[in-house]
Amino acid sequence: MAEQVLSRPGRRDPGRARGGSGGRPAAVPDGGPNGRFLRTLRRHLAAHGFLIGAVLCFAMFSWYPMIREIIMSFQQTHRDKITRQPKTTWAGLQNYTRIIHDPTFAQAWKNTVEFSLLALLIGFAVPFVTAIILNELRHARGYLRILVYLPVMLPPASALLLFQYFYDPNYGLFDHLLRMLHLPTSQFVQSSSSALVSVTVASTWMNMGGTTLIYLAALQNIPGELYEAAELDGAGILGRIRHVTIPQTRLILSMMLMLQIVGTMQLFIEPFILTNGGAGPNNSTVSVVNLIYQYAFNLSGSSNYNSASALGVLLMLVLGVFSAGYLWLSRDRD
């Protein structure tokens, strides 16, 4: 009787209704080759859409200005005598000859190189030492990290205006402290002998927070067993830093060294605000980028954009050669 009921037409086997033996669900059809093709096409279109957007942003805001700058450095713009409209002519190397014979050209490169060296002595060592001290502390670590990173969160103009007040020879904080300690006061940015050092100190204070946190992250990845082994071998604090800390952070140190040199060679905003225009006393703080600004906006004449472009191309070539040499040396070393 049970067999007759199960075999009666119109009654479906529950196992068969669920899609086969054992109650396993039936495979959902994938739409065949066309469905797989459409899914692959949508996935590739989304990926290439994001890629094309990034490439267009780079092309518009990075590559096009670079190519345009190179073209403008070989051109000269002047107004037509009849139509009074801007007219561009091919100038060859005239713009490069003009900026090389400018007396400020050599001074600007000298100041830029000196600032980079001072930044390496002050701005490269201070963040690394600060990161080592923060890594060794056991209490108030988070508060001290915020304190170190706080200058980075300030707008650069606000931070530099604060230092401009500190450097003021009449009511500045630094000279006031020197008077309280019965020490000789200084002119800071008002003196050609101390202006560049004062700019370096302000720049280091502004930018050391981010670099310190990068160093601190690298230090926390060093295995503690290495320090324990160095202590067992009788190494002191300086010995542990020399034989453990520096070798273990060599890659991050070399990368930050390259980035700092490239960044300091583009010095502009610090002397521009601290010395009211960037030149400083006797052109002691004029930099290459500041000279580009002067060519483009401060000097008279209609072809100064072309001279500024020529100087920008020279700076780009110097930084490009340095970056290529660094990458070549680091590749051989690794």
Coordinates of C-alpha atoms in Angstrom, one line a residue:
M1 CA 0.0 0.0 0.0
A2 CA 2.8 2.4 0.8
E3 CA 4.6 1.5 -2.4
Q4 CA 1.4 2.3 -4.4
V5 CA 1.1 5.7 -2.7
L6 CA 4.7 6.6 -3.5
S7 CA 4.4 5.4 -7.1
R8 CA 1.2 7.2 -7.7
P9 CA 1.4 9.7 -10.6
G10 CA 1.5 13.4 -9.5
R11 CA 3.3 12.7 -6.2
R12 CA 7.0 13.9 -6.2
D13 CA 9.8 12.3 -4.2
P14 CA 11.0 14.9 -1.6
G15 CA 14.6 13.9 -2.4
R16 CA 14.1 14.5 -6.1
A17 CA 12.4 17.8 -5.5
R18 CA 15.4 19.1 -3.5
G19 CA 17.6 18.3 -6.4
G20 CA 18.9 14.7 -6.2
S21 CA 20.0 12.0 -3.9
G22 CA 21.0 12.7 -0.4
G23 CA 19.0 15.9 -0.2
R24 CA 21.7 18.0 -1.8
P25 CA 20.5 21.2 -3.4
A26 CA 20.6 21.4 -7.1
A27 CA 23.3 23.5 -8.8
V28 CA 22.2 27.0 -9.7
P29 CA 22.7 27.5 -13.4
D30 CA 25.4 30.1 -14.0
G31 CA 23.9 31.4 -17.2
G32 CA 26.3 29.6 -19.4
P33 CA 29.2 31.2 -21.3
N34 CA 27.4 34.5 -21.7
G35 CA 26.8 34.9 -18.0
R36 CA 30.4 34.2 -17.2
F37 CA 31.5 36.6 -19.8
L38 CA 29.2 39.4 -18.5
R39 CA 30.4 38.9 -14.9
T40 CA 34.1 39.0 -16.1
L41 CA 33.4 42.1 -18.2
R42 CA 31.8 44.0 -15.3
R43 CA 34.7 43.1 -13.0
H44 CA 37.3 44.3 -15.5
L45 CA 35.3 47.4 -16.3
A46 CA 35.3 48.4 -12.6
A47 CA 39.0 47.7 -12.2
H48 CA 40.0 49.6 -15.3
G49 CA 37.6 52.4 -14.4
F50 CA 39.5 53.1 -11.2
L51 CA 42.8 52.7 -13.0
I52 CA 41.8 55.1 -15.8
G53 CA 40.6 57.7 -13.2
A54 CA 44.0 57.6 -11.4
V55 CA 45.9 57.9 -14.6
L56 CA 43.8 60.9 -15.8
C57 CA 44.4 62.6 -12.4
F58 CA 48.2 62.1 -12.7
A59 CA 48.2 63.2 -16.3
M60 CA 46.2 66.4 -15.6
F61 CA 47.9 67.5 -12.4
S62 CA 51.4 66.0 -12.7
W63 CA 52.5 64.9 -16.2
Y64 CA 50.9 67.7 -18.2
P65 CA 52.4 70.5 -16.1
M66 CA 55.8 68.8 -16.3
I67 CA 55.7 68.5 -20.0
R68 CA 54.3 72.0 -20.4
E69 CA 57.1 73.3 -18.2
I70 CA 59.8 71.7 -20.4
I71 CA 58.2 73.2 -23.5
M72 CA 57.9 76.7 -22.0
S73 CA 61.6 76.6 -21.0
F74 CA 62.5 76.7 -24.7
Q75 CA 60.1 79.4 -25.6
Q76 CA 59.7 83.1 -25.2
T77 CA 56.5 85.0 -24.8
H78 CA 56.0 88.6 -25.7
R79 CA 53.2 90.9 -26.9
D80 CA 52.7 91.5 -30.6
K81 CA 53.3 95.2 -31.5
I82 CA 50.2 95.4 -33.6
T83 CA 47.6 93.1 -32.0
R84 CA 49.0 93.5 -28.5
Q85 CA 48.2 89.8 -28.0
P86 CA 50.6 87.4 -26.4
K87 CA 52.9 85.7 -28.9
T88 CA 55.1 82.7 -28.3
T89 CA 58.4 82.2 -30.3
W90 CA 61.1 79.5 -30.0
A91 CA 64.0 80.8 -27.9
G92 CA 66.2 77.7 -27.7
L93 CA 68.6 77.9 -24.8
Q94 CA 68.2 81.7 -24.2
N95 CA 66.2 81.2 -21.0
Y96 CA 68.8 78.8 -19.6
T97 CA 71.6 81.2 -20.5
R98 CA 69.8 84.0 -18.8
I99 CA 69.3 82.3 -15.5
I100 CA 72.8 80.9 -15.3
H101 CA 74.3 84.4 -15.8
D102 CA 72.0 85.8 -13.0
P103 CA 74.2 86.6 -10.0
T104 CA 71.4 85.2 -7.7
F105 CA 71.6 81.8 -9.4
A106 CA 74.7 80.6 -7.7
Q107 CA 73.7 82.0 -4.3
A108 CA 70.3 80.2 -4.5
W109 CA 71.9 76.9 -5.2
K110 CA 74.5 77.5 -2.5
N111 CA 71.8 78.3 0.1
T112 CA 69.7 75.3 -1.0
V113 CA 72.6 72.9 -0.6
E114 CA 73.6 74.4 2.8
F115 CA 70.0 74.1 4.0
S116 CA 69.9 70.4 2.9
L117 CA 73.1 69.7 4.8
L118 CA 71.9 71.5 7.9
A119 CA 68.6 69.6 7.7
L120 CA 70.5 66.4 7.6
L121 CA 72.5 67.3 10.7
I122 CA 69.5 68.6 12.6
G123 CA 66.3 67.4 11.0
F124 CA 67.5 63.9 10.2
A125 CA 69.1 63.1 13.5
V126 CA 66.6 64.7 15.9
P127 CA 63.5 62.7 14.9
F128 CA 65.5 59.4 15.1
V129 CA 66.8 60.2 18.6
T130 CA 63.3 61.3 19.6
A131 CA 61.9 58.0 18.4
I132 CA 64.5 56.0 20.3
I133 CA 63.7 57.9 23.5
L134 CA 59.9 57.4 23.0
N135 CA 60.5 53.7 22.3
E136 CA 62.4 53.3 25.6
L137 CA 59.7 55.1 27.8
R138 CA 57.2 53.0 29.7
H139 CA 54.8 55.7 30.8
A140 CA 52.8 58.5 29.1
R141 CA 53.8 57.2 25.7
G142 CA 50.6 58.2 24.0
Y143 CA 50.6 61.7 25.3
L144 CA 54.2 62.2 24.3
R145 CA 53.5 61.0 20.8
I146 CA 50.6 63.5 20.5
L147 CA 52.9 66.2 21.7
V148 CA 55.6 65.3 19.2
Y149 CA 53.1 65.1 16.3
L150 CA 51.2 68.3 17.3
P151 CA 53.3 70.7 15.1
V152 CA 52.5 68.6 12.0
M153 CA 48.7 69.2 12.6
L154 CA 49.2 73.0 12.6
P155 CA 49.0 74.8 9.2
P156 CA 52.5 75.6 8.0
A157 CA 51.7 79.3 7.8
S158 CA 50.5 79.4 11.4
A159 CA 53.5 77.5 12.7
L160 CA 55.9 79.8 10.8
L161 CA 54.1 82.9 12.0
L162 CA 54.6 81.6 15.5
F163 CA 58.3 81.2 14.9
Q164 CA 58.4 84.7 13.4
Y165 CA 57.2 86.0 16.7
F166 CA 59.7 83.9 18.6
Y167 CA 62.6 85.3 16.4
D168 CA 61.5 88.9 16.8
P169 CA 64.5 90.9 18.2
N170 CA 62.3 93.3 20.1
Y171 CA 59.6 91.3 21.9
G172 CA 60.4 87.7 20.7
L173 CA 60.4 84.8 23.2
F174 CA 63.8 83.5 22.3
D175 CA 65.6 86.8 22.9
H176 CA 63.6 87.3 26.1
L177 CA 64.8 84.0 27.4
L178 CA 68.4 84.9 26.5
R179 CA 68.1 88.1 28.5
M180 CA 66.7 86.3 31.5
L181 CA 69.8 84.0 31.4
H182 CA 72.1 87.0 30.9
L183 CA 73.2 85.7 27.6
P184 CA 73.9 87.7 24.4
T185 CA 70.8 88.1 22.2
S186 CA 70.7 87.2 18.6
Q187 CA 69.1 88.6 15.4
F188 CA 68.1 85.2 14.2
V189 CA 66.4 85.7 10.8
Q190 CA 67.5 89.3 10.7
S191 CA 71.2 88.4 10.5
S192 CA 72.8 86.9 7.4
S193 CA 75.0 84.6 9.6
S194 CA 72.2 83.0 11.5
A195 CA 69.2 83.3 9.2
L196 CA 69.6 79.9 7.4
V197 CA 70.2 78.1 10.7
S198 CA 67.0 79.7 12.2
V199 CA 65.0 78.6 9.1
T200 CA 66.4 75.1 9.6
V201 CA 65.3 75.0 13.2
A202 CA 61.8 76.1 12.4
S203 CA 61.5 73.6 9.5
T204 CA 62.7 70.8 11.8
W205 CA 60.1 71.6 14.5
M206 CA 57.3 71.7 11.9
N207 CA 58.1 68.4 10.1
M208 CA 59.7 66.1 12.6
G209 CA 56.4 64.7 14.0
G210 CA 55.6 62.5 11.0
T211 CA 59.2 61.3 10.6
T212 CA 59.4 60.4 14.3
L213 CA 56.3 58.3 14.2
I214 CA 57.7 56.4 11.1
Y215 CA 60.9 55.7 13.0
L216 CA 59.0 54.7 16.1
A217 CA 57.0 52.1 14.1
A218 CA 60.2 50.7 12.6
L219 CA 61.8 50.5 16.1
Q220 CA 58.8 48.6 17.5
N221 CA 59.2 45.9 14.9
I222 CA 62.7 45.0 16.0
P223 CA 62.7 41.7 17.9
G224 CA 63.5 42.1 21.6
E225 CA 65.8 39.0 21.5
L226 CA 68.4 41.0 19.6
Y227 CA 68.6 43.6 22.4
E228 CA 68.8 40.9 25.0
A229 CA 71.6 39.2 23.2
A230 CA 73.5 42.5 22.9
E231 CA 73.1 43.1 26.6
L232 CA 74.4 39.6 27.3
D233 CA 77.5 40.5 25.2
G234 CA 78.0 43.6 27.4
A235 CA 76.8 46.2 24.9
G236 CA 75.7 49.5 26.5
I237 CA 73.0 51.9 25.2
L238 CA 75.2 53.3 22.4
G239 CA 76.4 49.8 21.5
R240 CA 72.8 48.5 21.2
I241 CA 71.9 51.5 19.0
R242 CA 75.0 50.9 16.8
H243 CA 74.8 47.2 16.4
V244 CA 71.1 46.5 16.7
T245 CA 68.9 49.6 16.1
I246 CA 70.7 51.1 13.1
P247 CA 71.2 47.9 11.2
Q248 CA 67.6 46.8 11.7
T249 CA 66.3 50.2 10.5
R250 CA 68.7 50.7 7.7
L251 CA 66.2 50.5 4.9
I252 CA 63.8 53.0 6.5
L253 CA 66.7 55.3 7.4
S254 CA 67.9 55.3 3.8
M255 CA 64.4 55.9 2.4
M256 CA 63.8 58.8 4.7
L257 CA 67.2 60.2 3.9
M258 CA 66.3 60.3 0.2
L259 CA 62.9 61.8 0.9
Q260 CA 64.4 64.4 3.1
I261 CA 67.0 65.5 0.6
V262 CA 64.4 65.8 -2.1
G263 CA 62.1 67.7 0.2
T264 CA 64.7 70.1 1.5
M265 CA 65.9 70.9 -2.0
Q266 CA 62.5 72.4 -2.6
L267 CA 62.7 74.8 0.3
F268 CA 60.3 77.7 -0.1
I269 CA 57.6 78.5 2.5
E270 CA 59.9 78.7 5.5
P271 CA 62.1 81.5 4.3
F272 CA 59.2 83.1 2.4
I273 CA 57.3 83.7 5.6
L274 CA 60.2 84.1 8.1
T275 CA 62.1 86.6 6.0
N276 CA 59.2 88.4 4.4
G277 CA 59.7 87.3 0.9
G278 CA 62.3 84.5 1.1
A279 CA 65.5 86.4 0.1
G280 CA 66.6 87.2 3.6
P281 CA 69.4 89.7 4.5
N282 CA 72.0 89.8 1.7
N283 CA 70.1 86.9 -0.1
S284 CA 71.2 84.6 2.7
T285 CA 68.0 82.5 2.6
V286 CA 67.0 82.7 -1.1
S287 CA 66.5 79.2 -2.5
V288 CA 66.1 77.8 -5.9
V289 CA 62.3 77.5 -5.6
N290 CA 62.1 81.0 -4.2
L291 CA 64.1 82.2 -7.2
I292 CA 61.6 80.4 -9.5
Y293 CA 58.9 82.4 -7.7
Q294 CA 60.7 85.6 -8.2
Y295 CA 61.2 85.0 -11.9
A296 CA 57.5 84.1 -12.4
F297 CA 55.8 86.8 -10.3
N298 CA 58.1 89.5 -8.9
L299 CA 60.4 90.4 -11.8
S300 CA 59.2 92.7 -14.7
G301 CA 59.0 91.5 -18.2
S302 CA 56.6 89.2 -20.1
S303 CA 59.0 86.2 -20.6
N304 CA 59.7 85.5 -17.0
Y305 CA 57.4 82.5 -16.9
N306 CA 59.8 81.0 -19.4
S307 CA 62.9 81.7 -17.3
A308 CA 61.1 80.3 -14.3
S309 CA 60.3 77.1 -16.3
A310 CA 63.9 76.8 -17.3
L311 CA 65.1 77.0 -13.6
G312 CA 62.4 74.5 -12.7
V313 CA 63.6 72.1 -15.3
L314 CA 67.2 72.3 -13.9
L315 CA 65.9 71.6 -10.4
M316 CA 63.9 68.6 -11.7
L317 CA 67.0 67.3 -13.5
V318 CA 69.1 67.6 -10.4
L319 CA 66.5 65.8 -8.2
G320 CA 66.0 63.2 -10.9
V321 CA 69.7 62.4 -11.2
F322 CA 70.0 62.2 -7.4
S323 CA 66.9 59.9 -7.1
A324 CA 68.1 57.6 -9.9
G325 CA 71.6 57.4 -8.3
Y326 CA 70.1 56.5 -5.0
L327 CA 67.9 53.8 -6.4
W328 CA 70.8 52.3 -8.4
L329 CA 73.0 52.2 -5.3
S330 CA 70.3 50.8 -3.0
R331 CA 69.6 48.1 -5.6
D332 CA 73.2 47.0 -5.7
R333 CA 73.4 47.1 -1.9
D334 CA 70.2 45.0 -1.4

